PDB file of C-alpha atoms in Angstrom:
ATOM      1  CA  MET L   1      -9.016 -17.148 -21.659  1.00 44.00           C
ATOM      2  CA  VAL L   2      -7.794 -15.005 -18.801  1.00 48.00           C
ATOM      3  CA  ALA L   3      -4.604 -14.288 -20.692  1.00 44.00           C
ATOM      4  CA  THR L   4      -6.664 -13.126 -23.653  1.00 41.00           C
ATOM      5  CA  ILE L   5      -8.579 -10.667 -21.540  1.00 42.00           C
ATOM      6  CA  THR L   6      -5.616  -9.277 -19.663  1.00 44.00           C
ATOM      7  CA  SER L   7      -3.312  -8.802 -22.623  1.00 42.00           C
ATOM      8  CA  SER L   8      -3.046  -5.065 -23.099  1.00 49.00           C
ATOM      9  CA  GLY L   9      -2.714  -3.271 -26.387  1.00 55.00           C
ATOM     10  CA  PRO L  10       0.649  -1.907 -27.496  1.00 58.00           C
ATOM     11  CA  ALA L  11      -0.296   1.662 -26.577  1.00 56.00           C
ATOM     12  CA  LEU L  12      -1.260   0.686 -23.028  1.00 57.00           C
ATOM     13  CA  LYS L  13       1.884  -1.367 -22.536  1.00 60.00           C
ATOM     14  CA  GLU L  14       3.958   1.521 -23.862  1.00 59.00           C
ATOM     15  CA  ARG L  15       2.300   3.932 -21.429  1.00 59.00           C
ATOM     16  CA  LEU L  16       2.915   1.650 -18.463  1.00 63.00           C
ATOM     17  CA  ARG L  17       6.549   1.103 -19.402  1.00 67.00           C
ATOM     18  CA  SER L  18       7.163   4.795 -20.018  1.00 72.00           C
ATOM     19  CA  GLN L  19       5.461   5.962 -16.813  1.00 75.00           C
ATOM     20  CA  THR L  20       7.261   3.320 -14.749  1.00 80.00           C
ATOM     21  CA  ALA L  21      10.571   4.466 -16.231  1.00 82.00           C
ATOM     22  CA  ILE L  22       9.689   8.111 -15.563  1.00 82.00           C
ATOM     23  CA  VAL L  23       8.956   7.366 -11.896  1.00 84.00           C
ATOM     24  CA  TRP L  24      12.333   5.710 -11.378  1.00 85.00           C
ATOM     25  CA  LEU L  25      14.113   8.497 -13.262  1.00 85.00           C
ATOM     26  CA  LEU L  26      12.375  11.053 -11.049  1.00 83.00           C
ATOM     27  CA  LEU L  27      13.513   9.079  -8.021  1.00 82.00           C
ATOM     28  CA  LEU L  28      17.117   9.139  -9.219  1.00 82.00           C
ATOM     29  CA  ALA L  29      16.841  12.878  -9.904  1.00 79.00           C
ATOM     30  CA  ALA L  30      15.321  13.526  -6.474  1.00 78.00           C
ATOM     31  CA  ILE L  31      18.250  11.965  -4.609  1.00 76.00           C
ATOM     32  CA  PRO L  32      20.804  14.728  -5.335  1.00 73.00           C
ATOM     33  CA  LEU L  33      18.098  17.385  -4.986  1.00 71.00           C
ATOM     34  CA  SER L  34      17.574  16.164  -1.426  1.00 67.00           C
ATOM     35  CA  ARG L  35      20.799  17.918  -0.484  1.00 63.00           C
ATOM     36  CA  LEU L  36      18.791  21.148  -0.577  1.00 62.00           C
ATOM     37  CA  ALA L  37      16.781  19.862   2.387  1.00 57.00           C
ATOM     38  CA  SER L  38      19.629  18.183   4.239  1.00 59.00           C
ATOM     39  CA  GLU L  39      23.355  18.747   3.895  1.00 61.00           C
ATOM     40  CA  ASN L  40      23.948  15.183   5.091  1.00 58.00           C
ATOM     41  CA  PHE L  41      22.130  13.700   2.113  1.00 58.00           C
ATOM     42  CA  PRO L  42      22.970  11.388   0.462  1.00 59.00           C
ATOM     43  CA  SER L  43      24.667   9.832   3.489  1.00 62.00           C
ATOM     44  CA  TRP L  44      24.050   6.141   4.090  1.00 65.00           C
ATOM     45  CA  SER L  45      22.205   6.834   7.349  1.00 69.00           C
ATOM     46  CA  LEU L  46      19.614   8.993   5.585  1.00 74.00           C
ATOM     47  CA  ILE L  47      19.298   6.579   2.664  1.00 79.00           C
ATOM     48  CA  ASP L  48      18.880   3.751   5.169  1.00 81.00           C
ATOM     49  CA  GLY L  49      16.179   5.700   6.995  1.00 83.00           C
ATOM     50  CA  THR L  50      14.334   6.491   3.768  1.00 86.00           C
ATOM     51  CA  LEU L  51      14.314   2.841   2.680  1.00 90.00           C
ATOM     52  CA  VAL L  52      13.121   1.716   6.113  1.00 90.00           C
ATOM     53  CA  LEU L  53      10.232   4.200   5.955  1.00 92.00           C
ATOM     54  CA  SER L  54       9.489   3.029   2.404  1.00 95.00           C
ATOM     55  CA  LEU L  55       8.645  -0.435   3.745  1.00 96.00           C
ATOM     56  CA  PHE L  56       5.380   0.813   5.253  1.00 96.00           C
ATOM     57  CA  LEU L  57       4.257   2.732   2.169  1.00 97.00           C
ATOM     58  CA  VAL L  58       5.208  -0.081  -0.221  1.00 97.00           C
ATOM     59  CA  LEU L  59       3.041  -2.484   1.798  1.00 98.00           C
ATOM     60  CA  VAL L  60      -0.053  -0.269   1.843  1.00 98.00           C
ATOM     61  CA  ALA L  61       0.476   0.882  -1.763  1.00 97.00           C
ATOM     62  CA  PHE L  62       0.679  -2.717  -2.965  1.00 97.00           C
ATOM     63  CA  GLY L  63      -2.609  -3.508  -1.226  1.00 97.00           C
ATOM     64  CA  GLN L  64      -4.270  -0.358  -2.523  1.00 97.00           C
ATOM     65  CA  GLY L  65      -2.816  -0.991  -5.977  1.00 96.00           C
ATOM     66  CA  ILE L  66      -4.259  -4.468  -6.391  1.00 97.00           C
ATOM     67  CA  VAL L  67      -7.678  -3.146  -5.315  1.00 97.00           C
ATOM     68  CA  ILE L  68      -7.431  -0.265  -7.792  1.00 96.00           C
ATOM     69  CA  LEU L  69      -6.428  -2.843 -10.403  1.00 95.00           C
ATOM     70  CA  THR L  70      -9.923  -4.352 -10.071  1.00 96.00           C
ATOM     71  CA  GLY L  71     -11.513  -0.932 -10.552  1.00 94.00           C
ATOM     72  CA  GLY L  72     -12.114  -0.161  -6.870  1.00 95.00           C
ATOM     73  CA  ILE L  73     -10.533   1.859  -4.113  1.00 96.00           C
ATOM     74  CA  ASP L  74     -10.048   0.885  -0.470  1.00 97.00           C
ATOM     75  CA  LEU L  75     -10.910   3.577   2.062  1.00 97.00           C
ATOM     76  CA  SER L  76     -10.711   1.095   4.957  1.00 97.00           C
ATOM     77  CA  LEU L  77      -6.911   1.052   4.614  1.00 98.00           C
ATOM     78  CA  ALA L  78      -6.165   3.397   7.513  1.00 97.00           C
ATOM     79  CA  THR L  79      -8.391   1.507   9.924  1.00 97.00           C
ATOM     80  CA  VAL L  80      -6.996  -1.902   8.950  1.00 98.00           C
ATOM     81  CA  VAL L  81      -3.442  -0.612   9.429  1.00 98.00           C
ATOM     82  CA  THR L  82      -4.485   0.501  12.910  1.00 96.00           C
ATOM     83  CA  LEU L  83      -6.148  -2.869  13.519  1.00 96.00           C
ATOM     84  CA  GLY L  84      -2.928  -4.669  12.603  1.00 96.00           C
ATOM     85  CA  ALA L  85      -0.832  -2.574  14.961  1.00 94.00           C
ATOM     86  CA  TYR L  86      -3.225  -2.333  17.891  1.00 93.00           C
ATOM     87  CA  LEU L  87      -4.437  -5.943  17.913  1.00 94.00           C
ATOM     88  CA  THR L  88      -0.911  -7.357  17.755  1.00 94.00           C
ATOM     89  CA  GLY L  89       0.215  -5.184  20.647  1.00 92.00           C
ATOM     90  CA  ARG L  90      -2.896  -6.017  22.663  1.00 91.00           C
ATOM     91  CA  LEU L  91      -2.607  -9.784  22.165  1.00 93.00           C
ATOM     92  CA  VAL L  92       1.075  -9.867  23.082  1.00 92.00           C
ATOM     93  CA  SER L  93       0.486  -7.699  26.153  1.00 89.00           C
ATOM     94  CA  ASP L  94      -2.193 -10.202  27.218  1.00 89.00           C
ATOM     95  CA  GLY L  95       0.408 -12.979  27.213  1.00 90.00           C
ATOM     96  CA  MET L  96       0.181 -14.402  23.703  1.00 93.00           C
ATOM     97  CA  SER L  97       3.360 -15.257  21.795  1.00 93.00           C
ATOM     98  CA  LEU L  98       4.293 -12.887  18.970  1.00 93.00           C
ATOM     99  CA  PRO L  99       3.960 -15.429  16.102  1.00 94.00           C
ATOM    100  CA  VAL L 100       0.479 -16.505  17.219  1.00 96.00           C
ATOM    101  CA  ALA L 101      -0.561 -12.885  17.736  1.00 95.00           C
ATOM    102  CA  VAL L 102       0.610 -11.975  14.233  1.00 96.00           C
ATOM    103  CA  VAL L 103      -1.290 -14.887  12.651  1.00 98.00           C
ATOM    104  CA  LEU L 104      -4.511 -14.052  14.502  1.00 98.00           C
ATOM    105  CA  THR L 105      -4.140 -10.365  13.693  1.00 97.00           C
ATOM    106  CA  LEU L 106      -3.658 -11.002   9.981  1.00 98.00           C
ATOM    107  CA  ALA L 107      -6.643 -13.364  10.034  1.00 98.00           C
ATOM    108  CA  GLY L 108      -8.737 -10.577  11.546  1.00 97.00           C
ATOM    109  CA  CYS L 109      -7.537  -8.149   8.878  1.00 98.00           C
ATOM    110  CA  ALA L 110      -8.342 -10.705   6.183  1.00 98.00           C
ATOM    111  CA  VAL L 111     -11.908 -10.978   7.498  1.00 98.00           C
ATOM    112  CA  VAL L 112     -12.358  -7.243   6.899  1.00 98.00           C
ATOM    113  CA  GLY L 113     -11.064  -7.739   3.361  1.00 98.00           C
ATOM    114  CA  VAL L 114     -13.380 -10.690   2.740  1.00 98.00           C
ATOM    115  CA  VAL L 115     -16.384  -8.635   3.857  1.00 98.00           C
ATOM    116  CA  ASN L 116     -15.314  -5.823   1.533  1.00 98.00           C
ATOM    117  CA  GLY L 117     -14.899  -8.245  -1.367  1.00 97.00           C
ATOM    118  CA  LEU L 118     -18.280  -9.887  -0.817  1.00 97.00           C
ATOM    119  CA  LEU L 119     -20.110  -6.570  -0.630  1.00 97.00           C
ATOM    120  CA  VAL L 120     -18.382  -5.296  -3.775  1.00 96.00           C
ATOM    121  CA  GLY L 121     -18.425  -8.502  -5.816  1.00 94.00           C
ATOM    122  CA  LEU L 122     -21.606 -10.237  -4.668  1.00 94.00           C
ATOM    123  CA  ALA L 123     -23.843  -7.311  -3.751  1.00 91.00           C
ATOM    124  CA  GLY L 124     -22.410  -4.981  -6.385  1.00 90.00           C
ATOM    125  CA  PHE L 125     -22.050  -1.980  -4.073  1.00 95.00           C
ATOM    126  CA  PRO L 126     -19.503   0.744  -4.963  1.00 95.00           C
ATOM    127  CA  ALA L 127     -16.111  -0.024  -3.462  1.00 96.00           C
ATOM    128  CA  PHE L 128     -15.549   3.408  -1.951  1.00 95.00           C
ATOM    129  CA  ILE L 129     -18.861   3.291  -0.060  1.00 96.00           C
ATOM    130  CA  VAL L 130     -18.331  -0.281   1.141  1.00 97.00           C
ATOM    131  CA  THR L 131     -14.791   0.305   2.367  1.00 98.00           C
ATOM    132  CA  LEU L 132     -15.714   3.617   3.973  1.00 97.00           C
ATOM    133  CA  ALA L 133     -18.468   1.830   5.901  1.00 97.00           C
ATOM    134  CA  THR L 134     -16.394  -1.171   6.992  1.00 98.00           C
ATOM    135  CA  GLY L 135     -13.529   1.115   7.964  1.00 97.00           C
ATOM    136  CA  SER L 136     -15.870   3.166  10.137  1.00 97.00           C
ATOM    137  CA  ILE L 137     -17.255   0.030  11.792  1.00 97.00           C
ATOM    138  CA  VAL L 138     -13.798  -1.344  12.586  1.00 96.00           C
ATOM    139  CA  ALA L 139     -12.693   2.053  13.911  1.00 95.00           C
ATOM    140  CA  ALA L 140     -15.714   2.155  16.223  1.00 94.00           C
ATOM    141  CA  LEU L 141     -15.023  -1.382  17.453  1.00 94.00           C
ATOM    142  CA  LEU L 142     -11.390  -0.516  18.166  1.00 92.00           C
ATOM    143  CA  LEU L 143     -12.464   2.564  20.082  1.00 90.00           C
ATOM    144  CA  GLY L 144     -14.898   0.504  22.128  1.00 90.00           C
ATOM    145  CA  VAL L 145     -12.392  -2.250  22.891  1.00 88.00           C
ATOM    146  CA  SER L 146      -9.607   0.159  23.836  1.00 84.00           C
ATOM    147  CA  ARG L 147     -11.888   2.319  26.022  1.00 80.00           C
ATOM    148  CA  GLY L 148      -9.479   5.169  25.553  1.00 67.00           C
ATOM    149  CA  ALA L 149      -6.620   3.132  27.002  1.00 69.00           C
ATOM    150  CA  PRO L 150      -3.018   4.252  26.375  1.00 63.00           C
ATOM    151  CA  ALA L 151      -1.206   3.054  23.272  1.00 68.00           C
ATOM    152  CA  GLN L 152      -0.148  -0.583  23.083  1.00 72.00           C
ATOM    153  CA  GLN L 153       3.580  -1.085  23.563  1.00 80.00           C
ATOM    154  CA  SER L 154       5.589  -2.822  20.869  1.00 83.00           C
ATOM    155  CA  PRO L 155       6.687  -6.392  21.691  1.00 84.00           C
ATOM    156  CA  GLU L 156      10.392  -6.439  22.527  1.00 84.00           C
ATOM    157  CA  GLN L 157      11.283  -8.852  19.725  1.00 83.00           C
ATOM    158  CA  LEU L 158       9.397  -6.807  17.137  1.00 86.00           C
ATOM    159  CA  ALA L 159      10.930  -3.547  18.326  1.00 85.00           C
ATOM    160  CA  SER L 160      14.424  -5.035  18.111  1.00 85.00           C
ATOM    161  CA  TRP L 161      13.966  -5.807  14.405  1.00 85.00           C
ATOM    162  CA  PHE L 162      13.343  -2.121  13.732  1.00 84.00           C
ATOM    163  CA  GLY L 163      16.020  -0.910  16.123  1.00 76.00           C
ATOM    164  CA  ASN L 164      19.650  -1.811  15.599  1.00 76.00           C
ATOM    165  CA  SER L 165      19.041  -5.189  13.971  1.00 82.00           C
ATOM    166  CA  SER L 166      20.951  -5.778  10.730  1.00 84.00           C
ATOM    167  CA  ILE L 167      21.968  -8.573   8.362  1.00 87.00           C
ATOM    168  CA  LEU L 168      25.270  -8.277   6.485  1.00 88.00           C
ATOM    169  CA  GLY L 169      25.499  -4.687   7.659  1.00 84.00           C
ATOM    170  CA  ILE L 170      22.116  -3.747   6.174  1.00 88.00           C
ATOM    171  CA  SER L 171      19.129  -2.913   8.382  1.00 90.00           C
ATOM    172  CA  THR L 172      16.671  -5.780   8.761  1.00 91.00           C
ATOM    173  CA  PRO L 173      13.677  -3.662   7.566  1.00 92.00           C
ATOM    174  CA  ILE L 174      15.481  -3.084   4.247  1.00 94.00           C
ATOM    175  CA  TRP L 175      15.706  -6.851   3.761  1.00 95.00           C
ATOM    176  CA  MET L 176      12.004  -6.980   4.609  1.00 95.00           C
ATOM    177  CA  LEU L 177      11.398  -4.323   1.948  1.00 96.00           C
ATOM    178  CA  LEU L 178      13.208  -6.438  -0.639  1.00 96.00           C
ATOM    179  CA  VAL L 179      11.128  -9.508   0.228  1.00 97.00           C
ATOM    180  CA  VAL L 180       7.897  -7.479   0.101  1.00 97.00           C
ATOM    181  CA  CYS L 181       8.801  -6.067  -3.339  1.00 97.00           C
ATOM    182  CA  ILE L 182       9.460  -9.547  -4.732  1.00 97.00           C
ATOM    183  CA  LEU L 183       6.252 -10.996  -3.292  1.00 97.00           C
ATOM    184  CA  ALA L 184       4.224  -8.025  -4.531  1.00 97.00           C
ATOM    185  CA  TRP L 185       5.577  -8.483  -8.065  1.00 96.00           C
ATOM    186  CA  VAL L 186       4.854 -12.215  -8.020  1.00 97.00           C
ATOM    187  CA  ILE L 187       1.294 -11.750  -6.747  1.00 96.00           C
ATOM    188  CA  GLN L 188       0.353  -8.956  -9.155  1.00 94.00           C
ATOM    189  CA  HIS L 189       2.130 -10.121 -12.296  1.00 93.00           C
ATOM    190  CA  ARG L 190       2.765 -13.858 -12.005  1.00 94.00           C
ATOM    191  CA  SER L 191      -0.097 -15.332  -9.974  1.00 95.00           C
ATOM    192  CA  VAL L 192      -3.549 -16.501 -11.013  1.00 96.00           C
ATOM    193  CA  LEU L 193      -5.078 -13.893  -8.703  1.00 96.00           C
ATOM    194  CA  GLY L 194      -3.089 -11.133 -10.375  1.00 94.00           C
ATOM    195  CA  ARG L 195      -4.182 -12.171 -13.866  1.00 94.00           C
ATOM    196  CA  ARG L 196      -7.787 -12.367 -12.746  1.00 96.00           C
ATOM    197  CA  ALA L 197      -7.569  -8.949 -11.085  1.00 95.00           C
ATOM    198  CA  PHE L 198      -6.356  -7.451 -14.371  1.00 94.00           C
ATOM    199  CA  ALA L 199      -9.245  -9.155 -16.174  1.00 94.00           C
ATOM    200  CA  VAL L 200     -11.918  -8.008 -13.725  1.00 95.00           C
ATOM    201  CA  GLY L 201     -10.571  -4.463 -13.747  1.00 93.00           C
ATOM    202  CA  GLY L 202     -10.622  -4.385 -17.536  1.00 90.00           C
ATOM    203  CA  SER L 203     -14.232  -5.545 -17.772  1.00 92.00           C
ATOM    204  CA  PRO L 204     -16.077  -7.569 -15.107  1.00 92.00           C
ATOM    205  CA  THR L 205     -18.693  -8.640 -17.640  1.00 91.00           C
ATOM    206  CA  ALA L 206     -16.154  -9.851 -20.191  1.00 93.00           C
ATOM    207  CA  ALA L 207     -14.207 -11.576 -17.433  1.00 93.00           C
ATOM    208  CA  ARG L 208     -17.319 -13.391 -16.220  1.00 93.00           C
ATOM    209  CA  LEU L 209     -18.251 -14.499 -19.737  1.00 92.00           C
ATOM    210  CA  SER L 210     -14.730 -15.834 -20.192  1.00 91.00           C
ATOM    211  CA  GLY L 211     -14.951 -18.016 -17.123  1.00 92.00           C
ATOM    212  CA  VAL L 212     -13.189 -15.833 -14.570  1.00 94.00           C
ATOM    213  CA  PRO L 213     -14.718 -16.284 -11.065  1.00 96.00           C
ATOM    214  CA  VAL L 214     -15.392 -12.597 -10.554  1.00 96.00           C
ATOM    215  CA  ILE L 215     -16.807 -12.736  -7.025  1.00 96.00           C
ATOM    216  CA  SER L 216     -13.985 -14.869  -5.613  1.00 96.00           C
ATOM    217  CA  THR L 217     -11.487 -12.602  -7.380  1.00 97.00           C
ATOM    218  CA  TYR L 218     -12.901  -9.575  -5.564  1.00 97.00           C
ATOM    219  CA  VAL L 219     -12.916 -11.446  -2.252  1.00 98.00           C
ATOM    220  CA  LEU L 220      -9.326 -12.677  -2.553  1.00 98.00           C
ATOM    221  CA  THR L 221      -8.090  -9.318  -3.835  1.00 98.00           C
ATOM    222  CA  TYR L 222      -9.539  -7.372  -0.920  1.00 98.00           C
ATOM    223  CA  ALA L 223      -8.353 -10.049   1.530  1.00 98.00           C
ATOM    224  CA  VAL L 224      -4.779  -9.886   0.214  1.00 98.00           C
ATOM    225  CA  ALA L 225      -4.916  -6.092   0.376  1.00 98.00           C
ATOM    226  CA  ALA L 226      -6.139  -6.183   3.982  1.00 98.00           C
ATOM    227  CA  ILE L 227      -3.346  -8.589   4.941  1.00 98.00           C
ATOM    228  CA  ALA L 228      -0.832  -6.164   3.403  1.00 98.00           C
ATOM    229  CA  TYR L 229      -2.327  -3.320   5.455  1.00 98.00           C
ATOM    230  CA  GLY L 230      -2.159  -5.480   8.571  1.00 98.00           C
ATOM    231  CA  LEU L 231       1.495  -6.262   7.934  1.00 97.00           C
ATOM    232  CA  ALA L 232       2.166  -2.543   7.553  1.00 97.00           C
ATOM    233  CA  GLY L 233       0.468  -1.946  10.895  1.00 96.00           C
ATOM    234  CA  ILE L 234       2.555  -4.630  12.597  1.00 95.00           C
ATOM    235  CA  ALA L 235       5.719  -3.155  11.082  1.00 95.00           C
ATOM    236  CA  LEU L 236       4.704   0.316  12.274  1.00 94.00           C
ATOM    237  CA  LEU L 237       4.145  -1.103  15.753  1.00 94.00           C
ATOM    238  CA  GLY L 238       7.740  -2.313  15.806  1.00 92.00           C
ATOM    239  CA  TYR L 239       9.146   0.879  14.304  1.00 92.00           C
ATOM    240  CA  SER L 240       7.298   3.311  16.553  1.00 88.00           C
ATOM    241  CA  SER L 241       7.623   1.171  19.713  1.00 76.00           C
ATOM    242  CA  GLY L 242       3.888   1.440  20.271  1.00 79.00           C
ATOM    243  CA  ALA L 243       0.495   1.920  18.649  1.00 82.00           C
ATOM    244  CA  ASP L 244      -2.519   4.097  19.311  1.00 86.00           C
ATOM    245  CA  LEU L 245      -5.753   4.394  17.358  1.00 90.00           C
ATOM    246  CA  SER L 246      -4.358   7.041  15.015  1.00 88.00           C
ATOM    247  CA  ILE L 247      -1.331   5.116  13.765  1.00 92.00           C
ATOM    248  CA  GLY L 248      -2.902   4.330  10.388  1.00 92.00           C
ATOM    249  CA  ASN L 249      -4.520   7.694   9.709  1.00 92.00           C
ATOM    250  CA  SER L 250      -1.739   9.160   7.575  1.00 90.00           C
ATOM    251  CA  TRP L 251      -1.374   6.322   5.059  1.00 94.00           C
ATOM    252  CA  LEU L 252      -4.488   6.467   2.861  1.00 94.00           C
ATOM    253  CA  LEU L 253      -3.610   9.402   0.605  1.00 92.00           C
ATOM    254  CA  PRO L 254       0.069   8.411   0.165  1.00 93.00           C
ATOM    255  CA  SER L 255      -1.009   4.897  -0.860  1.00 95.00           C
ATOM    256  CA  ILE L 256      -3.255   6.242  -3.612  1.00 94.00           C
ATOM    257  CA  THR L 257      -0.565   8.708  -4.676  1.00 92.00           C
ATOM    258  CA  ALA L 258       2.060   5.973  -5.029  1.00 93.00           C
ATOM    259  CA  VAL L 259      -0.272   3.813  -7.122  1.00 94.00           C
ATOM    260  CA  VAL L 260      -1.353   6.619  -9.450  1.00 90.00           C
ATOM    261  CA  VAL L 261       2.107   8.118  -9.941  1.00 89.00           C
ATOM    262  CA  GLY L 262       3.384   4.587 -10.577  1.00 88.00           C
ATOM    263  CA  GLY L 263       1.269   4.352 -13.722  1.00 84.00           C
ATOM    264  CA  SER L 264      -1.817   2.425 -12.603  1.00 87.00           C
ATOM    265  CA  SER L 265      -5.126   3.399 -14.133  1.00 84.00           C
ATOM    266  CA  ILE L 266      -7.525   4.688 -11.493  1.00 84.00           C
ATOM    267  CA  ARG L 267     -10.294   3.007 -13.521  1.00 86.00           C
ATOM    268  CA  GLY L 268      -8.716  -0.413 -13.158  1.00 83.00           C
ATOM    269  CA  GLY L 269      -7.384  -3.013 -15.565  1.00 84.00           C
ATOM    270  CA  ALA L 270      -3.862  -1.594 -15.895  1.00 84.00           C
ATOM    271  CA  GLY L 271      -0.975  -1.158 -13.521  1.00 85.00           C
ATOM    272  CA  SER L 272       2.616  -1.991 -12.709  1.00 89.00           C
ATOM    273  CA  VAL L 273       3.754  -2.944  -9.227  1.00 93.00           C
ATOM    274  CA  ILE L 274       7.300  -1.881 -10.195  1.00 94.00           C
ATOM    275  CA  GLY L 275       5.935   1.601 -10.857  1.00 93.00           C
ATOM    276  CA  THR L 276       4.007   1.532  -7.581  1.00 94.00           C
ATOM    277  CA  ILE L 277       7.154   0.595  -5.646  1.00 95.00           C
ATOM    278  CA  GLY L 278       9.096   3.390  -7.346  1.00 93.00           C
ATOM    279  CA  GLY L 279       6.293   5.814  -6.574  1.00 92.00           C
ATOM    280  CA  ALA L 280       6.236   4.743  -2.923  1.00 95.00           C
ATOM    281  CA  ILE L 281       9.983   5.246  -2.483  1.00 94.00           C
ATOM    282  CA  LEU L 282       9.840   8.598  -4.310  1.00 92.00           C
ATOM    283  CA  ILE L 283       7.008   9.861  -2.120  1.00 91.00           C
ATOM    284  CA  THR L 284       8.793   8.671   1.017  1.00 92.00           C
ATOM    285  CA  LEU L 285      11.943  10.510  -0.059  1.00 88.00           C
ATOM    286  CA  LEU L 286      10.039  13.726  -0.766  1.00 87.00           C
ATOM    287  CA  GLY L 287       8.237  13.435   2.564  1.00 85.00           C
ATOM    288  CA  THR L 288      11.578  12.998   4.309  1.00 81.00           C
ATOM    289  CA  ASP L 289      12.839  16.125   2.549  1.00 78.00           C
ATOM    290  CA  ILE L 290       9.851  18.120   3.787  1.00 80.00           C
ATOM    291  CA  SER L 291      10.518  17.012   7.364  1.00 76.00           C
ATOM    292  CA  ALA L 292      14.256  17.684   7.041  1.00 73.00           C
ATOM    293  CA  ALA L 293      13.537  21.183   5.738  1.00 71.00           C
ATOM    294  CA  GLY L 294      11.508  21.916   8.863  1.00 73.00           C
ATOM    295  CA  LEU L 295       8.237  22.415   6.989  1.00 76.00           C
ATOM    296  CA  ALA L 296       4.854  21.618   8.532  1.00 75.00           C
ATOM    297  CA  GLU L 297       3.426  18.120   8.035  1.00 77.00           C
ATOM    298  CA  GLY L 298       0.490  19.637   6.165  1.00 82.00           C
ATOM    299  CA  TRP L 299       2.780  20.310   3.211  1.00 80.00           C
ATOM    300  CA  LYS L 300       3.025  16.559   2.683  1.00 82.00           C
ATOM    301  CA  GLN L 301      -0.720  16.414   2.052  1.00 83.00           C
ATOM    302  CA  VAL L 302      -0.384  19.287  -0.414  1.00 87.00           C
ATOM    303  CA  LEU L 303       2.422  17.406  -2.154  1.00 82.00           C
ATOM    304  CA  TYR L 304       0.393  14.184  -2.397  1.00 84.00           C
ATOM    305  CA  GLY L 305      -2.560  16.029  -3.901  1.00 84.00           C
ATOM    306  CA  LEU L 306      -0.404  17.844  -6.455  1.00 86.00           C
ATOM    307  CA  ILE L 307       1.303  14.592  -7.479  1.00 82.00           C
ATOM    308  CA  ILE L 308      -2.038  12.849  -8.034  1.00 81.00           C
ATOM    309  CA  VAL L 309      -3.355  15.720 -10.165  1.00 84.00           C
ATOM    310  CA  ALA L 310      -0.111  15.854 -12.167  1.00 80.00           C
ATOM    311  CA  ALA L 311      -0.180  12.094 -12.768  1.00 74.00           C
ATOM    312  CA  LEU L 312      -3.810  12.167 -13.903  1.00 74.00           C
ATOM    313  CA  LEU L 313      -3.141  15.110 -16.231  1.00 78.00           C
ATOM    314  CA  GLY L 314      -0.097  13.338 -17.655  1.00 70.00           C
ATOM    315  CA  ASN L 315      -2.179  10.246 -18.296  1.00 66.00           C
ATOM    316  CA  ARG L 316      -4.849  12.306 -20.059  1.00 70.00           C
ATOM    317  CA  VAL L 317      -2.248  14.032 -22.251  1.00 66.00           C
ATOM    318  CA  PHE L 318      -0.751  10.660 -23.197  1.00 61.00           C
ATOM    319  CA  GLN L 319      -4.155   9.227 -24.131  1.00 62.00           C
ATOM    320  CA  THR L 320      -5.024  12.318 -26.188  1.00 64.00           C
ATOM    321  CA  ALA L 321      -1.700  12.187 -28.047  1.00 60.00           C
ATOM    322  CA  LYS L 322      -2.298   8.552 -29.005  1.00 58.00           C
ATOM    323  CA  ARG L 323      -5.671   9.247 -30.609  1.00 57.00           C
TER     324      ARG L 323
END
């Protein structure tokens, strides 16, 4: 029955395929245009750096994307990213081994996701209000625990993975990116949770009548998303060699931008993780170009907003043309 609900019409499938293809074509077109921002592009060092930076956005965009797939939006993303980075650094600095610290940190992030899912699925509260509230609570708790202390230092082992570490001549974070992309595709398009998320996003009522456990789908979806945010925070801790309470602040808008430009419907029920990944890499590349051109960081926010508006307008034009 789930397959019946989640099977999209030909027009919707065509839109997803076409928008996913457009995103990747835009990415290919943006690579040579990057020479305008940096004469060294496309050198391998700059491509390597762009792909490494893409790891963080792909992680948060995947989490945001699967939440949007259910018809919600997760405004707690920035705080959970910070939680992942800060808690890992704090636990390791207190003498805990890195693997145990990572497991406990991801469990803590998952708890935030479970609370979000219960409040959205069981209580029926709007996702943006719920996640805004839980994000604010976690941010306040982090502020209280840290007591304004300096940033947590990155564990040596974690920092080494994002330093000069490589496998077969390719930076370790790029291999991580490949693994994340594969897992994201499997979860969204080949797992039971992914199929149920599509169903719930299409119509929670129809999904419930067809036997889909709607509440547990919300809970698991938000938990998986929170774990993805936590992983992004841990990766950022290693990349930046430290974490303060603002480390996750700049990732909310780019995550939404990557999902929308990748072809996902902001109303839920439709989306492609391949498009989201392409959108994340494209946005990372454009952001790198802005930095290389010496422009202020604020122009990135302008770019993200313009991309979202353009993607929404393109979606509206496509829907109108099909009528």
